[in-house]
Amino acid sequence: MTPATASAEASESAEFAGKSALVTGAARGVGKETVALLYARGARVVAVDLRPDITTLPDEFPGVLAMCGDITQEETAARAVQSALDTFGGLDILVNNAGRTLNKPITETTAEDWDAVMAVNARGAFFCTREAFRAMKNRGGGAIVSTGSYTCTVALPEGAAYSASKGALAQLTKVLAVEGGPLGIRANIVAAGVIETDFLDTIRSDSRAYLASFADVQPLGRVAQPEEIAEVLCFLASPRSSFITGAVVAADGGFTAV
């Protein structure tokens, strides 16, 4: 290792020192990997998830503030941001990672289906973003990063509710960039490709075949691992991306390039 490489690695390992972050959907998958990276690089983290096992996260990451809550409720978003303010003295980073998916033909998608997906992916992200934006405005800046999907830029069958919700989140991100720029607040969204997580097993009985079908049509020949998407989220939350805002950053293995 050269001195320059060692210095760069040391700098990266502490790039979030003194910063506080809020991560939603943090109990597993991309959310948990994002918490791990932020924590390892010096951030103080509030981790929120609907799953009760979020409360065990501090066992792995001492000092992380874990909250069990439903982000589709305004009070959860307000409580999460206030917890960061009370515990860490401010909020510098928001990672909107909580999400819900649905694969159904448009003719079979019910009003309840539509509302359930929109409630998490759009409404919940809006609540968290609004509260975080207020805190960051008072603090003099910050970074808001969201986990989006390649389906916010391209369309696939049976994705009406999901694609629409991620498209809404992408457009919200652009509005945040315009409103937040003069305040020192950056906002970006990662258009993630298919990710190999245990979450997929809970929504598809053919999850292995589904993953393989996507791997076969991507230039990289595989799907993403959660930590790969977490790295992109952390990059966009870091000073290394200081001139990037309002961007939809593809992390899809080249799927949308084909």
PDB file of N, CA, C and O in Angstrom, residues 27-75:
ATOM      1  N   ALA A  27     -33.436  -2.469   8.897  1.00  0.00           N
ATOM      2  CA  ALA A  27     -33.284  -3.732   9.613  1.00  0.00           C
ATOM      3  C   ALA A  27     -32.553  -4.802   8.811  1.00  0.00           C
ATOM      4  O   ALA A  27     -32.004  -5.740   9.381  1.00  0.00           O
ATOM      5  N   ARG A  28     -32.552  -4.668   7.488  1.00  0.00           N
ATOM      6  CA  ARG A  28     -31.940  -5.708   6.673  1.00  0.00           C
ATOM      7  C   ARG A  28     -31.562  -5.149   5.309  1.00  0.00           C
ATOM      8  O   ARG A  28     -31.832  -3.992   4.989  1.00  0.00           O
ATOM      9  N   GLY A  29     -30.926  -5.991   4.494  1.00  0.00           N
ATOM     10  CA  GLY A  29     -30.644  -5.638   3.111  1.00  0.00           C
ATOM     11  C   GLY A  29     -29.832  -4.366   2.949  1.00  0.00           C
ATOM     12  O   GLY A  29     -28.878  -4.109   3.688  1.00  0.00           O
ATOM     13  N   VAL A  30     -30.227  -3.564   1.972  1.00  0.00           N
ATOM     14  CA  VAL A  30     -29.509  -2.333   1.654  1.00  0.00           C
ATOM     15  C   VAL A  30     -29.486  -1.379   2.839  1.00  0.00           C
ATOM     16  O   VAL A  30     -28.470  -0.730   3.120  1.00  0.00           O
ATOM     17  N   GLY A  31     -30.589  -1.293   3.565  1.00  0.00           N
ATOM     18  CA  GLY A  31     -30.647  -0.382   4.708  1.00  0.00           C
ATOM     19  C   GLY A  31     -29.641  -0.737   5.778  1.00  0.00           C
ATOM     20  O   GLY A  31     -28.929   0.131   6.293  1.00  0.00           O
ATOM     21  N   LYS A  32     -29.573  -2.013   6.118  1.00  0.00           N
ATOM     22  CA  LYS A  32     -28.632  -2.446   7.152  1.00  0.00           C
ATOM     23  C   LYS A  32     -27.187  -2.249   6.688  1.00  0.00           C
ATOM     24  O   LYS A  32     -26.322  -1.823   7.469  1.00  0.00           O
ATOM     25  N   GLU A  33     -26.914  -2.544   5.428  1.00  0.00           N
ATOM     26  CA  GLU A  33     -25.558  -2.338   4.901  1.00  0.00           C
ATOM     27  C   GLU A  33     -25.187  -0.855   4.900  1.00  0.00           C
ATOM     28  O   GLU A  33     -24.030  -0.490   5.124  1.00  0.00           O
ATOM     29  N   THR A  34     -26.167   0.001   4.657  1.00  0.00           N
ATOM     30  CA  THR A  34     -25.908   1.447   4.681  1.00  0.00           C
ATOM     31  C   THR A  34     -25.596   1.906   6.099  1.00  0.00           C
ATOM     32  O   THR A  34     -24.680   2.711   6.312  1.00  0.00           O
ATOM     33  N   VAL A  35     -26.350   1.410   7.064  1.00  0.00           N
ATOM     34  CA  VAL A  35     -26.046   1.717   8.462  1.00  0.00           C
ATOM     35  C   VAL A  35     -24.628   1.272   8.795  1.00  0.00           C
ATOM     36  O   VAL A  35     -23.852   2.008   9.425  1.00  0.00           O
ATOM     37  N   ALA A  36     -24.258   0.075   8.361  1.00  0.00           N
ATOM     38  CA  ALA A  36     -22.925  -0.463   8.652  1.00  0.00           C
ATOM     39  C   ALA A  36     -21.825   0.416   8.083  1.00  0.00           C
ATOM     40  O   ALA A  36     -20.815   0.695   8.755  1.00  0.00           O
ATOM     41  N   LEU A  37     -22.005   0.886   6.844  1.00  0.00           N
ATOM     42  CA  LEU A  37     -20.983   1.729   6.220  1.00  0.00           C
ATOM     43  C   LEU A  37     -20.904   3.100   6.886  1.00  0.00           C
ATOM     44  O   LEU A  37     -19.808   3.611   7.154  1.00  0.00           O
ATOM     45  N   LEU A  38     -22.051   3.719   7.119  1.00  0.00           N
ATOM     46  CA  LEU A  38     -22.052   5.024   7.787  1.00  0.00           C
ATOM     47  C   LEU A  38     -21.400   4.924   9.163  1.00  0.00           C
ATOM     48  O   LEU A  38     -20.587   5.771   9.552  1.00  0.00           O
ATOM     49  N   TYR A  39     -21.754   3.889   9.902  1.00  0.00           N
ATOM     50  CA  TYR A  39     -21.221   3.667  11.242  1.00  0.00           C
ATOM     51  C   TYR A  39     -19.710   3.457  11.201  1.00  0.00           C
ATOM     52  O   TYR A  39     -18.960   4.045  11.992  1.00  0.00           O
ATOM     53  N   ALA A  40     -19.262   2.627  10.259  1.00  0.00           N
ATOM     54  CA  ALA A  40     -17.831   2.335  10.152  1.00  0.00           C
ATOM     55  C   ALA A  40     -17.026   3.568   9.773  1.00  0.00           C
ATOM     56  O   ALA A  40     -15.834   3.656  10.093  1.00  0.00           O
ATOM     57  N   ARG A  41     -17.679   4.513   9.122  1.00  0.00           N
ATOM     58  CA  ARG A  41     -16.988   5.719   8.663  1.00  0.00           C
ATOM     59  C   ARG A  41     -17.258   6.921   9.548  1.00  0.00           C
ATOM     60  O   ARG A  41     -17.039   8.063   9.152  1.00  0.00           O
ATOM     61  N   GLY A  42     -17.723   6.646  10.763  1.00  0.00           N
ATOM     62  CA  GLY A  42     -17.758   7.698  11.773  1.00  0.00           C
ATOM     63  C   GLY A  42     -19.082   8.349  12.055  1.00  0.00           C
ATOM     64  O   GLY A  42     -19.168   9.206  12.949  1.00  0.00           O
ATOM     65  N   ALA A  43     -20.137   7.986  11.349  1.00  0.00           N
ATOM     66  CA  ALA A  43     -21.430   8.644  11.560  1.00  0.00           C
ATOM     67  C   ALA A  43     -22.138   8.126  12.800  1.00  0.00           C
ATOM     68  O   ALA A  43     -21.967   6.980  13.203  1.00  0.00           O
ATOM     69  N   ARG A  44     -22.937   8.986  13.366  1.00  0.00           N
ATOM     70  CA  ARG A  44     -23.882   8.598  14.417  1.00  0.00           C
ATOM     71  C   ARG A  44     -25.221   8.391  13.724  1.00  0.00           C
ATOM     72  O   ARG A  44     -25.656   9.254  12.961  1.00  0.00           O
ATOM     73  N   VAL A  45     -25.853   7.255  13.985  1.00  0.00           N
ATOM     74  CA  VAL A  45     -26.968   6.836  13.136  1.00  0.00           C
ATOM     75  C   VAL A  45     -28.243   6.569  13.931  1.00  0.00           C
ATOM     76  O   VAL A  45     -28.216   5.919  14.977  1.00  0.00           O
ATOM     77  N   VAL A  46     -29.350   7.083  13.390  1.00  0.00           N
ATOM     78  CA  VAL A  46     -30.677   6.674  13.815  1.00  0.00           C
ATOM     79  C   VAL A  46     -31.194   5.707  12.755  1.00  0.00           C
ATOM     80  O   VAL A  46     -31.234   6.041  11.564  1.00  0.00           O
ATOM     81  N   ALA A  47     -31.559   4.495  13.158  1.00  0.00           N
ATOM     82  CA  ALA A  47     -32.012   3.455  12.234  1.00  0.00           C
ATOM     83  C   ALA A  47     -33.472   3.139  12.509  1.00  0.00           C
ATOM     84  O   ALA A  47     -33.841   2.805  13.643  1.00  0.00           O
ATOM     85  N   VAL A  48     -34.308   3.241  11.481  1.00  0.00           N
ATOM     86  CA  VAL A  48     -35.748   3.061  11.641  1.00  0.00           C
ATOM     87  C   VAL A  48     -36.234   1.928  10.747  1.00  0.00           C
ATOM     88  O   VAL A  48     -35.804   1.808   9.591  1.00  0.00           O
ATOM     89  N   ASP A  49     -37.129   1.106  11.273  1.00  0.00           N
ATOM     90  CA  ASP A  49     -37.725   0.040  10.471  1.00  0.00           C
ATOM     91  C   ASP A  49     -39.038  -0.386  11.112  1.00  0.00           C
ATOM     92  O   ASP A  49     -39.207  -0.256  12.334  1.00  0.00           O
ATOM     93  N   LEU A  50     -39.936  -0.901  10.302  1.00  0.00           N
ATOM     94  CA  LEU A  50     -41.200  -1.412  10.803  1.00  0.00           C
ATOM     95  C   LEU A  50     -41.022  -2.745  11.519  1.00  0.00           C
ATOM     96  O   LEU A  50     -41.823  -3.114  12.390  1.00  0.00           O
ATOM     97  N   ARG A  51     -39.950  -3.463  11.173  1.00  0.00           N
ATOM     98  CA  ARG A  51     -39.701  -4.772  11.763  1.00  0.00           C
ATOM     99  C   ARG A  51     -39.196  -4.634  13.204  1.00  0.00           C
ATOM    100  O   ARG A  51     -38.265  -3.869  13.473  1.00  0.00           O
ATOM    101  N   PRO A  52     -39.777  -5.381  14.130  1.00  0.00           N
ATOM    102  CA  PRO A  52     -39.354  -5.291  15.539  1.00  0.00           C
ATOM    103  C   PRO A  52     -37.887  -5.636  15.762  1.00  0.00           C
ATOM    104  O   PRO A  52     -37.272  -5.136  16.718  1.00  0.00           O
ATOM    105  N   ASP A  53     -37.301  -6.470  14.874  1.00  0.00           N
ATOM    106  CA  ASP A  53     -35.905  -6.862  15.095  1.00  0.00           C
ATOM    107  C   ASP A  53     -34.924  -5.726  14.858  1.00  0.00           C
ATOM    108  O   ASP A  53     -33.723  -5.885  15.076  1.00  0.00           O
ATOM    109  N   ILE A  54     -35.424  -4.552  14.446  1.00  0.00           N
ATOM    110  CA  ILE A  54     -34.542  -3.389  14.330  1.00  0.00           C
ATOM    111  C   ILE A  54     -33.921  -3.064  15.684  1.00  0.00           C
ATOM    112  O   ILE A  54     -32.808  -2.533  15.765  1.00  0.00           O
ATOM    113  N   THR A  55     -34.605  -3.423  16.757  1.00  0.00           N
ATOM    114  CA  THR A  55     -34.114  -3.094  18.099  1.00  0.00           C
ATOM    115  C   THR A  55     -32.839  -3.859  18.469  1.00  0.00           C
ATOM    116  O   THR A  55     -32.174  -3.507  19.444  1.00  0.00           O
ATOM    117  N   THR A  56     -32.500  -4.892  17.700  1.00  0.00           N
ATOM    118  CA  THR A  56     -31.266  -5.648  17.969  1.00  0.00           C
ATOM    119  C   THR A  56     -30.061  -5.045  17.242  1.00  0.00           C
ATOM    120  O   THR A  56     -28.934  -5.486  17.463  1.00  0.00           O
ATOM    121  N   LEU A  57     -30.294  -4.049  16.407  1.00  0.00           N
ATOM    122  CA  LEU A  57     -29.193  -3.478  15.618  1.00  0.00           C
ATOM    123  C   LEU A  57     -28.060  -2.921  16.487  1.00  0.00           C
ATOM    124  O   LEU A  57     -26.885  -3.091  16.145  1.00  0.00           O
ATOM    125  N   PRO A  58     -28.362  -2.273  17.602  1.00  0.00           N
ATOM    126  CA  PRO A  58     -27.262  -1.775  18.448  1.00  0.00           C
ATOM    127  C   PRO A  58     -26.357  -2.874  18.991  1.00  0.00           C
ATOM    128  O   PRO A  58     -25.239  -2.591  19.430  1.00  0.00           O
ATOM    129  N   ASP A  59     -26.815  -4.136  18.981  1.00  0.00           N
ATOM    130  CA  ASP A  59     -25.948  -5.231  19.409  1.00  0.00           C
ATOM    131  C   ASP A  59     -24.755  -5.366  18.468  1.00  0.00           C
ATOM    132  O   ASP A  59     -23.659  -5.729  18.883  1.00  0.00           O
ATOM    133  N   GLU A  60     -24.981  -5.074  17.179  1.00  0.00           N
ATOM    134  CA  GLU A  60     -23.910  -5.119  16.179  1.00  0.00           C
ATOM    135  C   GLU A  60     -23.188  -3.788  16.064  1.00  0.00           C
ATOM    136  O   GLU A  60     -21.980  -3.759  15.806  1.00  0.00           O
ATOM    137  N   PHE A  61     -23.931  -2.719  16.252  1.00  0.00           N
ATOM    138  CA  PHE A  61     -23.369  -1.385  16.068  1.00  0.00           C
ATOM    139  C   PHE A  61     -23.671  -0.541  17.313  1.00  0.00           C
ATOM    140  O   PHE A  61     -24.640   0.233  17.331  1.00  0.00           O
ATOM    141  N   PRO A  62     -22.864  -0.676  18.348  1.00  0.00           N
ATOM    142  CA  PRO A  62     -23.104   0.048  19.595  1.00  0.00           C
ATOM    143  C   PRO A  62     -23.172   1.562  19.375  1.00  0.00           C
ATOM    144  O   PRO A  62     -22.342   2.132  18.671  1.00  0.00           O
ATOM    145  N   GLY A  63     -24.180   2.160  19.954  1.00  0.00           N
ATOM    146  CA  GLY A  63     -24.341   3.600  19.801  1.00  0.00           C
ATOM    147  C   GLY A  63     -25.363   3.977  18.757  1.00  0.00           C
ATOM    148  O   GLY A  63     -25.846   5.123  18.744  1.00  0.00           O
ATOM    149  N   VAL A  64     -25.691   3.051  17.849  1.00  0.00           N
ATOM    150  CA  VAL A  64     -26.757   3.315  16.890  1.00  0.00           C
ATOM    151  C   VAL A  64     -28.084   3.393  17.645  1.00  0.00           C
ATOM    152  O   VAL A  64     -28.363   2.571  18.522  1.00  0.00           O
ATOM    153  N   LEU A  65     -28.892   4.384  17.312  1.00  0.00           N
ATOM    154  CA  LEU A  65     -30.196   4.550  17.931  1.00  0.00           C
ATOM    155  C   LEU A  65     -31.237   3.865  17.054  1.00  0.00           C
ATOM    156  O   LEU A  65     -31.495   4.300  15.927  1.00  0.00           O
ATOM    157  N   ALA A  66     -31.804   2.761  17.528  1.00  0.00           N
ATOM    158  CA  ALA A  66     -32.751   1.973  16.744  1.00  0.00           C
ATOM    159  C   ALA A  66     -34.179   2.294  17.147  1.00  0.00           C
ATOM    160  O   ALA A  66     -34.499   2.361  18.331  1.00  0.00           O
ATOM    161  N   MET A  67     -35.033   2.476  16.134  1.00  0.00           N
ATOM    162  CA  MET A  67     -36.430   2.801  16.368  1.00  0.00           C
ATOM    163  C   MET A  67     -37.316   1.880  15.553  1.00  0.00           C
ATOM    164  O   MET A  67     -37.096   1.716  14.347  1.00  0.00           O
ATOM    165  N   CYS A  68     -38.318   1.316  16.170  1.00  0.00           N
ATOM    166  CA  CYS A  68     -39.330   0.552  15.451  1.00  0.00           C
ATOM    167  C   CYS A  68     -40.494   1.493  15.172  1.00  0.00           C
ATOM    168  O   CYS A  68     -41.076   2.064  16.105  1.00  0.00           O
ATOM    169  N   GLY A  69     -40.806   1.699  13.896  1.00  0.00           N
ATOM    170  CA  GLY A  69     -41.872   2.626  13.574  1.00  0.00           C
ATOM    171  C   GLY A  69     -42.293   2.539  12.130  1.00  0.00           C
ATOM    172  O   GLY A  69     -41.559   2.017  11.280  1.00  0.00           O
ATOM    173  N   ASP A  70     -43.460   3.065  11.846  1.00  0.00           N
ATOM    174  CA  ASP A  70     -44.067   3.046  10.521  1.00  0.00           C
ATOM    175  C   ASP A  70     -43.919   4.428   9.893  1.00  0.00           C
ATOM    176  O   ASP A  70     -44.564   5.385  10.330  1.00  0.00           O
ATOM    177  N   ILE A  71     -43.082   4.535   8.866  1.00  0.00           N
ATOM    178  CA  ILE A  71     -42.807   5.849   8.275  1.00  0.00           C
ATOM    179  C   ILE A  71     -43.984   6.407   7.491  1.00  0.00           C
ATOM    180  O   ILE A  71     -43.948   7.575   7.090  1.00  0.00           O
ATOM    181  N   THR A  72     -45.020   5.606   7.264  1.00  0.00           N
ATOM    182  CA  THR A  72     -46.192   6.154   6.591  1.00  0.00           C
ATOM    183  C   THR A  72     -47.012   7.024   7.534  1.00  0.00           C
ATOM    184  O   THR A  72     -47.984   7.657   7.102  1.00  0.00           O
ATOM    185  N   GLN A  73     -46.607   7.053   8.794  1.00  0.00           N
ATOM    186  CA  GLN A  73     -47.256   7.908   9.788  1.00  0.00           C
ATOM    187  C   GLN A  73     -46.381   9.127  10.064  1.00  0.00           C
ATOM    188  O   GLN A  73     -45.192   8.997  10.340  1.00  0.00           O
ATOM    189  N   GLU A  74     -46.979  10.299  10.003  1.00  0.00           N
ATOM    190  CA  GLU A  74     -46.221  11.539  10.188  1.00  0.00           C
ATOM    191  C   GLU A  74     -45.465  11.563  11.508  1.00  0.00           C
ATOM    192  O   GLU A  74     -44.337  12.050  11.586  1.00  0.00           O
ATOM    193  N   GLU A  75     -46.093  11.038  12.545  1.00  0.00           N
ATOM    194  CA  GLU A  75     -45.451  11.111  13.855  1.00  0.00           C
ATOM    195  C   GLU A  75     -44.169  10.287  13.921  1.00  0.00           C
ATOM    196  O   GLU A  75     -43.239  10.619  14.669  1.00  0.00           O
TER     197      GLU A  75
END
